[in-house]
């Protein structure tokens, strides 16, 4: 697995109105990568270099009833260790992201942060940002 670990530094969810309007509410998830830099992790066999990915995972509701933001860092290890310098150079020069890194980071963030945000939304009495399966009674 290319993601070796993560660290959340800020979680914020704000309810902007006390009255949630009836009807459909759209939710937009926006995982943003703010910075890439060289990172390292200490293992029993020594230090390993990787890429530290600073992120801001935002949730926006339309109509604007609430907003959420989770910030933190992920330590990413590319499949080929010699690509670390290439990925960092492309980011520093052009702010260009490696497509494999982007997919891995977005998928990891979605899997790790969705349950936490669902619990917070439940406690704040907000609609969930992901559809929850529901059973329906069918008449025949």
XYZ file of C-alpha atoms in Angstrom:
140
model
C 0.000 0.000 0.000
C 1.526 3.331 -1.056
C 0.045 5.334 1.864
C 2.089 4.523 4.961
C 0.303 6.779 7.424
C -1.609 9.966 8.002
C -1.952 12.724 10.566
C -5.006 14.942 10.957
C -4.158 18.441 12.139
C -7.542 20.195 11.948
C -11.198 19.139 11.798
C -13.851 21.795 11.384
C -17.573 21.483 10.693
C -19.816 24.506 10.923
C -23.592 24.593 10.784
C -24.542 27.820 9.009
C -28.295 27.722 9.640
C -30.557 26.154 12.211
C -33.339 25.462 9.689
C -32.571 22.864 7.060
C -34.763 23.573 4.023
C -36.907 20.763 2.629
C -36.021 19.292 -0.716
C -32.852 18.085 -2.303
C -29.516 19.109 -0.819
C -26.421 18.842 -2.977
C -23.092 17.993 -1.396
C -19.740 18.669 -3.023
C -16.598 16.878 -1.822
C -13.354 18.650 -2.669
C -10.122 16.895 -1.741
C -7.317 19.393 -2.337
C -3.601 18.802 -2.248
C -1.939 21.896 -0.868
C 1.728 20.885 -0.825
C 4.142 18.054 -1.556
C 7.466 17.766 0.242
C 10.056 15.190 1.181
C 9.069 13.216 4.258
C 10.555 10.340 6.180
C 9.400 7.582 8.458
C 11.476 5.633 10.939
C 11.144 1.884 10.777
C 12.897 -0.865 12.721
C 15.235 -1.295 9.740
C 16.054 2.422 9.475
C 14.698 5.579 7.899
C 12.622 5.521 4.721
C 12.034 8.549 2.536
C 8.644 9.232 1.035
C 6.446 12.114 -0.039
C 4.539 14.085 2.551
C 1.238 15.235 1.052
C -0.509 18.113 2.827
C -4.255 18.029 2.143
C -7.489 19.914 2.789
C -10.623 17.771 2.383
C -13.634 20.086 2.077
C -17.362 19.354 2.152
C -19.764 22.024 0.884
C -23.557 21.893 1.008
C -25.883 23.584 -1.482
C -28.012 25.342 -0.233
C -25.379 26.568 2.180
C -26.502 24.926 5.409
C -23.045 23.806 6.543
C -19.437 23.332 5.550
C -16.641 21.096 6.726
C -12.886 20.926 6.358
C -10.322 18.351 7.433
C -6.626 19.213 7.114
C -3.631 17.012 7.602
C -0.725 15.154 6.035
C -0.238 11.773 4.395
C 3.053 9.936 3.938
C 3.021 8.451 0.445
C 5.514 5.927 -0.892
C 5.507 5.624 -4.700
C 5.666 2.099 -6.175
C 9.155 2.890 -7.521
C 11.255 4.588 -4.839
C 13.408 6.311 -7.452
C 10.353 8.345 -8.595
C 10.280 10.420 -5.387
C 12.622 13.067 -6.812
C 10.751 13.191 -10.144
C 7.382 13.698 -8.422
C 8.737 16.415 -6.127
C 10.528 18.210 -8.981
C 7.356 18.224 -11.126
C 5.431 19.680 -8.179
C 7.999 22.383 -7.408
C 8.430 23.434 -11.033
C 4.887 23.238 -12.415
C 2.599 22.275 -9.485
C 1.952 19.122 -11.508
C 0.757 15.980 -9.697
C 1.600 12.400 -10.533
C -1.684 10.715 -11.542
C -0.987 7.554 -9.505
C -0.284 9.657 -6.402
C -3.472 11.679 -6.907
C -5.694 8.599 -7.225
C -4.135 6.871 -4.200
C -4.394 9.970 -2.001
C -7.998 10.815 -2.963
C -9.129 7.206 -2.459
C -7.344 6.996 0.893
C -8.851 10.278 2.085
C -12.342 9.216 1.047
C -12.056 5.883 2.851
C -10.543 7.307 6.053
C -12.417 10.586 6.426
C -15.938 9.639 5.327
C -16.822 7.663 8.503
C -15.555 10.460 10.761
C -17.498 13.136 8.859
C -20.671 11.014 8.906
C -20.487 10.761 12.720
C -19.942 14.510 13.087
C -22.819 15.275 10.678
C -25.086 12.954 12.687
C -24.224 14.706 15.959
C -24.866 18.123 14.393
C -28.153 16.966 12.821
C -26.926 17.593 9.285
C -27.597 15.542 6.155
C -24.888 12.981 5.417
C -22.456 13.842 2.635
C -22.674 10.319 1.184
C -25.838 8.382 0.367
C -26.766 5.838 3.026
C -28.539 2.693 1.736
C -32.217 2.619 2.697
C -34.777 -0.175 2.567
C -38.105 0.579 0.923
C -41.369 -1.280 1.075
C -42.591 -2.336 -2.357
C -46.258 -2.954 -2.971
C -47.258 -5.435 -5.614
